[in-house]
Coordinates of C-alpha atoms and ligand atoms in Angstrom, one line a residue:
X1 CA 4.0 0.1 12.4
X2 CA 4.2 1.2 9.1
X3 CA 1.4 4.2 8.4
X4 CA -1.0 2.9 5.5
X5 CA 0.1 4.6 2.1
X6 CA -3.2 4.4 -0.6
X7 CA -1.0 5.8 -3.8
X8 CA -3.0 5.6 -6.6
X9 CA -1.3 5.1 -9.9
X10 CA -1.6 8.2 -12.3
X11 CA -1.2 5.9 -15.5
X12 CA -5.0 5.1 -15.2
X13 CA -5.6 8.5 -15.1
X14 CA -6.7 11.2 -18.0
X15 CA -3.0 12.3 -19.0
X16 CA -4.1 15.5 -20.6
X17 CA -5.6 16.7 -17.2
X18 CA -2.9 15.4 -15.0
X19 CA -3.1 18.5 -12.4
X20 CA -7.1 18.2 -12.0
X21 CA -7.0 14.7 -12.3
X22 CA -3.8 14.5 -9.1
X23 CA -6.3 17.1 -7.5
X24 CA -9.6 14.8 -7.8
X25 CA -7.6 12.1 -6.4
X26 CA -6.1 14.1 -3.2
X27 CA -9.8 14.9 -2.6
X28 CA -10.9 11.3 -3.1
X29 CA -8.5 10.9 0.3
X30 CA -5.2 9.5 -1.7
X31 CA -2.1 9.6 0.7
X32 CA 0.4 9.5 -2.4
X33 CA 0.1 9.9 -6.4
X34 CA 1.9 6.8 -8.1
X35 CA 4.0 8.3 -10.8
X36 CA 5.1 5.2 -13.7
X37 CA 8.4 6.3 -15.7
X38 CA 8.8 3.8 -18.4
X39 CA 11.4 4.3 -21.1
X40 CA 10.2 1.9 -23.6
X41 CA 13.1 -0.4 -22.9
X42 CA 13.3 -1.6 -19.3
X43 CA 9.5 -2.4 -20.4
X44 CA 8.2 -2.2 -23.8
X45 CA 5.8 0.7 -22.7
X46 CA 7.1 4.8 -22.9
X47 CA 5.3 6.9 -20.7
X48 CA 6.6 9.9 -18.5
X49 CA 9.7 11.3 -17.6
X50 CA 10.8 14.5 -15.4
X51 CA 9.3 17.7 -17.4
X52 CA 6.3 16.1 -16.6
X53 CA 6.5 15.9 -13.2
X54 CA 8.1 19.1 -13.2
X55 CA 4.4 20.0 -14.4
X56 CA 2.6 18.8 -12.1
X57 CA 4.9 20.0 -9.0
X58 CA 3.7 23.4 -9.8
X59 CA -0.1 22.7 -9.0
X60 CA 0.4 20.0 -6.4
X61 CA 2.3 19.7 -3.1
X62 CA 1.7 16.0 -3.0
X63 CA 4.1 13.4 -2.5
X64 CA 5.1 12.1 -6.0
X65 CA 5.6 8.6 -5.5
X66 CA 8.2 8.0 -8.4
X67 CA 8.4 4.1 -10.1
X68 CA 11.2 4.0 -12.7
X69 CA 11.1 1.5 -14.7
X70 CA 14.2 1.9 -17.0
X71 CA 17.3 0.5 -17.3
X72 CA 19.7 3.3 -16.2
X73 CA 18.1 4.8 -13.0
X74 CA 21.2 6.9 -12.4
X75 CA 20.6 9.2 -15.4
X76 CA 16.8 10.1 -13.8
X77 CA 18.0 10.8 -10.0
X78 CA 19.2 14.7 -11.4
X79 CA 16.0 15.3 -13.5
X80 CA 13.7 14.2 -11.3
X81 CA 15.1 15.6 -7.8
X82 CA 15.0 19.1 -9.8
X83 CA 11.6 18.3 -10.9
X84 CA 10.3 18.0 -7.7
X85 CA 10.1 14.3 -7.1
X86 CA 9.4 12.6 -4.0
X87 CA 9.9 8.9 -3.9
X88 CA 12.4 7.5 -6.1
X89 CA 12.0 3.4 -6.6
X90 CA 14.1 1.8 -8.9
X91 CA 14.4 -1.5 -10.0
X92 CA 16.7 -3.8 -8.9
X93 CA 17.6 -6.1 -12.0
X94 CA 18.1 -2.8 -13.3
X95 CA 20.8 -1.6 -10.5
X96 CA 23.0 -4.8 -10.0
X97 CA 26.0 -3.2 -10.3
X98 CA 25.3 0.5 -8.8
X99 CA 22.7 0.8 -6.1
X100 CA 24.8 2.4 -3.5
X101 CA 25.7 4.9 -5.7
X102 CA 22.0 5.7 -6.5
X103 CA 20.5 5.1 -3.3
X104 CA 23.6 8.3 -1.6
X105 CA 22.8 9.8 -5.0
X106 CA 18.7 10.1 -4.7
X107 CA 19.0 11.0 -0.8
X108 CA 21.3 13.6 -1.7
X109 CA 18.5 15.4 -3.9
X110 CA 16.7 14.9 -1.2
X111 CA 14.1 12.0 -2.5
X112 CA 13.5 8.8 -0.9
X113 CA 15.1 6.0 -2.3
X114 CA 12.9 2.7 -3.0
X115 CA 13.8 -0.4 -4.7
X116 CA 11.5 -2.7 -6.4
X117 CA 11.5 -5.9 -8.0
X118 CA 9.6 -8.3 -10.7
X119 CA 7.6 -10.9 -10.4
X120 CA 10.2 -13.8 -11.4
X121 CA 13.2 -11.7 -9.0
X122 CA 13.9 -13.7 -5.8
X123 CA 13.0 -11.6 -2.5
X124 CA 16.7 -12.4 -1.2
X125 CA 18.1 -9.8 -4.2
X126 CA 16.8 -7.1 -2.1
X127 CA 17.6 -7.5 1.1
X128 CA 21.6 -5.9 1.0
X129 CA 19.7 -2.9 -0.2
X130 CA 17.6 -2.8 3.2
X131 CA 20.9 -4.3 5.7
X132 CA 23.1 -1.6 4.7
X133 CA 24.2 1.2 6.2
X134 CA 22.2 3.6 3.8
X135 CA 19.2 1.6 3.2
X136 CA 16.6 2.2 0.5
X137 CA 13.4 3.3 2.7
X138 CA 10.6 1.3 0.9
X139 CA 10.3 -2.2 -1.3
X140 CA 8.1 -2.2 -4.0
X141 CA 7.0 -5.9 -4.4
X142 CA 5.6 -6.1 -7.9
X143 CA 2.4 -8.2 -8.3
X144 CA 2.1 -7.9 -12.4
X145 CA 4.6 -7.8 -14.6
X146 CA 5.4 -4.3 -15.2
X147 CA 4.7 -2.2 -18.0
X148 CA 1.3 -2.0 -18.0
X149 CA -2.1 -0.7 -15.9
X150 CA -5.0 -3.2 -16.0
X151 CA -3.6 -6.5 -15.2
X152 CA -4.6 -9.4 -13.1
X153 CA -3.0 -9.7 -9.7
X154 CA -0.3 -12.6 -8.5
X155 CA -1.3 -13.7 -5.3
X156 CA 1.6 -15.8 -5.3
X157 CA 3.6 -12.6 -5.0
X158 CA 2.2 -12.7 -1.5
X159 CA 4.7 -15.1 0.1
X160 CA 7.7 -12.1 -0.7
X161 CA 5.6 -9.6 1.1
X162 CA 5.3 -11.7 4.3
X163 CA 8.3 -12.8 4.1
X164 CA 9.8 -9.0 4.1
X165 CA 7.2 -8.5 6.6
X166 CA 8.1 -10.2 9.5
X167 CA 12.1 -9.7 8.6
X168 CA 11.4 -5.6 8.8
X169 CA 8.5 -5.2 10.8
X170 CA 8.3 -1.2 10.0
X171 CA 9.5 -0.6 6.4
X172 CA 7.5 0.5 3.7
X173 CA 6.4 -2.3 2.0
X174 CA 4.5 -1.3 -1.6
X175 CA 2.7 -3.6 -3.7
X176 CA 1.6 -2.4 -7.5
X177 CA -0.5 -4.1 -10.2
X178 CA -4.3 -5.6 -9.7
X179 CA -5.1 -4.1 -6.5
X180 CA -8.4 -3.1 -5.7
X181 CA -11.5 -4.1 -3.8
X182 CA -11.2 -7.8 -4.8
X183 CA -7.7 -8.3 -4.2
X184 CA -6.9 -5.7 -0.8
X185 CA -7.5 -8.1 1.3
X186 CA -4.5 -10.2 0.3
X187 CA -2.1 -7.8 0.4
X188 CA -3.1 -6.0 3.7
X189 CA -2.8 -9.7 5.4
X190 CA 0.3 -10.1 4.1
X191 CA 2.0 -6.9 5.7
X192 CA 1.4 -4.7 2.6
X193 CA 1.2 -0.9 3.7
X194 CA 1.6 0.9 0.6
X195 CA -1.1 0.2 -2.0
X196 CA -0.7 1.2 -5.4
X197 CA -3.9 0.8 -7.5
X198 CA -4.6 2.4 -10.9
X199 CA -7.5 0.7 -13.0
X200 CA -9.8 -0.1 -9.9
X201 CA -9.6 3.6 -8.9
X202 CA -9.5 5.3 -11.8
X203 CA -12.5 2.9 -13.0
X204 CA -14.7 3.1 -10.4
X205 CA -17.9 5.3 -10.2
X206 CA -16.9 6.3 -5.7
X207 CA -12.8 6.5 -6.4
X208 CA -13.3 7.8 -2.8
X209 CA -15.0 4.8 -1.8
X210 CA -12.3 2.8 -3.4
X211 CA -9.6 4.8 -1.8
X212 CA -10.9 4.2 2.1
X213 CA -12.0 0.1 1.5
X214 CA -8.3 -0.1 0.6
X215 CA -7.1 1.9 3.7
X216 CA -9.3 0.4 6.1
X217 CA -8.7 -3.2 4.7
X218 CA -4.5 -2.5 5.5
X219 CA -5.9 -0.9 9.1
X220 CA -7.9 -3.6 9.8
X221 CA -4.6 -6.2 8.8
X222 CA -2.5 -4.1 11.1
X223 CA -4.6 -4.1 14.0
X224 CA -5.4 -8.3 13.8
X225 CA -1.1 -8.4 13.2
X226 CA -0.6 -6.4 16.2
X227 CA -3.1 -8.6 18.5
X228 CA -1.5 -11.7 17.4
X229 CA 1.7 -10.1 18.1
X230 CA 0.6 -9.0 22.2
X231 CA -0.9 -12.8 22.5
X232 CA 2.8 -14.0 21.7
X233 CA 5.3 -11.2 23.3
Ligands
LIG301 C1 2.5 -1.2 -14.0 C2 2.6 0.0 -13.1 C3 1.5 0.2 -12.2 C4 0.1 0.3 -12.9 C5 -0.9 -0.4 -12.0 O1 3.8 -1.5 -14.5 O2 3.8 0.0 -12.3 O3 1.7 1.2 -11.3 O4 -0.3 1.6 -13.2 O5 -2.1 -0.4 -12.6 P1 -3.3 -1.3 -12.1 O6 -3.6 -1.0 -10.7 O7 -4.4 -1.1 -13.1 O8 -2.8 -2.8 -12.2
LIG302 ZN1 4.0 1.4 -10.7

């Protein structure tokens, strides 16, 4: 079983206090920090990129759970493994042509290669990614179209997580965009492990308490999964 993953994203957080901000949330019990690299063009939004993290490596020893969304992933891997990077997801409309390279690439700077995918991208583009001989080690189902914090979650986006689910019954399976208290639920019942959430943790008074409903909710779906799953060996 896939351990749960509470990652929340550092987009919603107060940029110019990035270290005490990644600190309050390690305290508030988050497994990962959700790092979003947008270069203005995979996604019309421009956020971070690896001096950045570089920054924050030196005050944290978290695991930097890395999203790129750009369009040429291969020219990050270099920056960001030297930066101190943990997680490297990329996109896969934006690696049709080149995601073996990337995925040897990343695990040779010793990240973990991820791949994610959009809303409208059918689940079947990822699998040769994950039944290969050097598999990414995590999908990151998207559940708003990326770009931005703050938007309403697809819970049609829930089918591709059960779907990946049952086929890979202990990857990392990551869902980001309108998570929170609301929404958990759906994601945990689908076989989501690794919950990204920005505005509902960043905006709530208890982030803590937002931080362990999310992980108990994915506990609770993983225990109920496993029961079903010794009723029908
Ligand atoms: C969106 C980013 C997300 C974003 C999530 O493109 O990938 O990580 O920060 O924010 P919320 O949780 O507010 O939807
Ligand atoms: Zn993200």
């Amino acid at each position: 079983m896939a351990a749960p993953k509470i990652a929340p994203s550092m987009l919603s957080s107060d940029f110019s206090n990035l270290a005490s901000e990644a600190e309050r949330m390690l305290n508030c019990g988050a497994d990962w920090l959700h790092m979003d690299i947008m270069d203005g063009h995979f996604v019309p939004n421009l956020t971070i990129g690896a001096p950045v993290i570089e920054s924050l490596r030196k005050h944290t020893k978290a695991y930097l759970d890395c999203h790129l969304m750009v369009t040429n992933p291969l020219d990050y891997v270099e920056p960001l493994g030297k930066a101190g990077a943990s997680g490297f997801t990329f996109h896969v409309e934006a690696s049709k042509e080149n995601w073996q390279e990337l995925v040897q690439r990343i695990k040779s700077k010793g990240m973990r290669p991820g791949v994610s995918l959009k809303p409208r991208t059918p689940i079947e583009e990822v699998y040769p990614l994950v039944d290969c001989e050097n598999p990414v080690e995590l999908v990151l189902v998207m559940t708003v179209e990326p770009g931005f914090g703050g938007q309403k979650f697809m819970p049609e986006m829930m089918d591709k997580v059960r779907i990946l689910r049952k086929k890979y019954p202990s990857l990392d399976i990551e869902v980001d965009g309108g998570l929170g208290p609301s929404t958990i639920d759906m994601a945990a019942s689908a076989g989501a492990n690794c919950i990204v959430a920005g505005s509902s943790v960043f905006g709530s008074p208890e982030p803590a308490q937002a931080i362990s409903l999310m992980r108990k909710s994915v506990e609770e779906a993983q225990q109920k999964a496993a029961n079903v799953d010794n009723r029908h060996p």
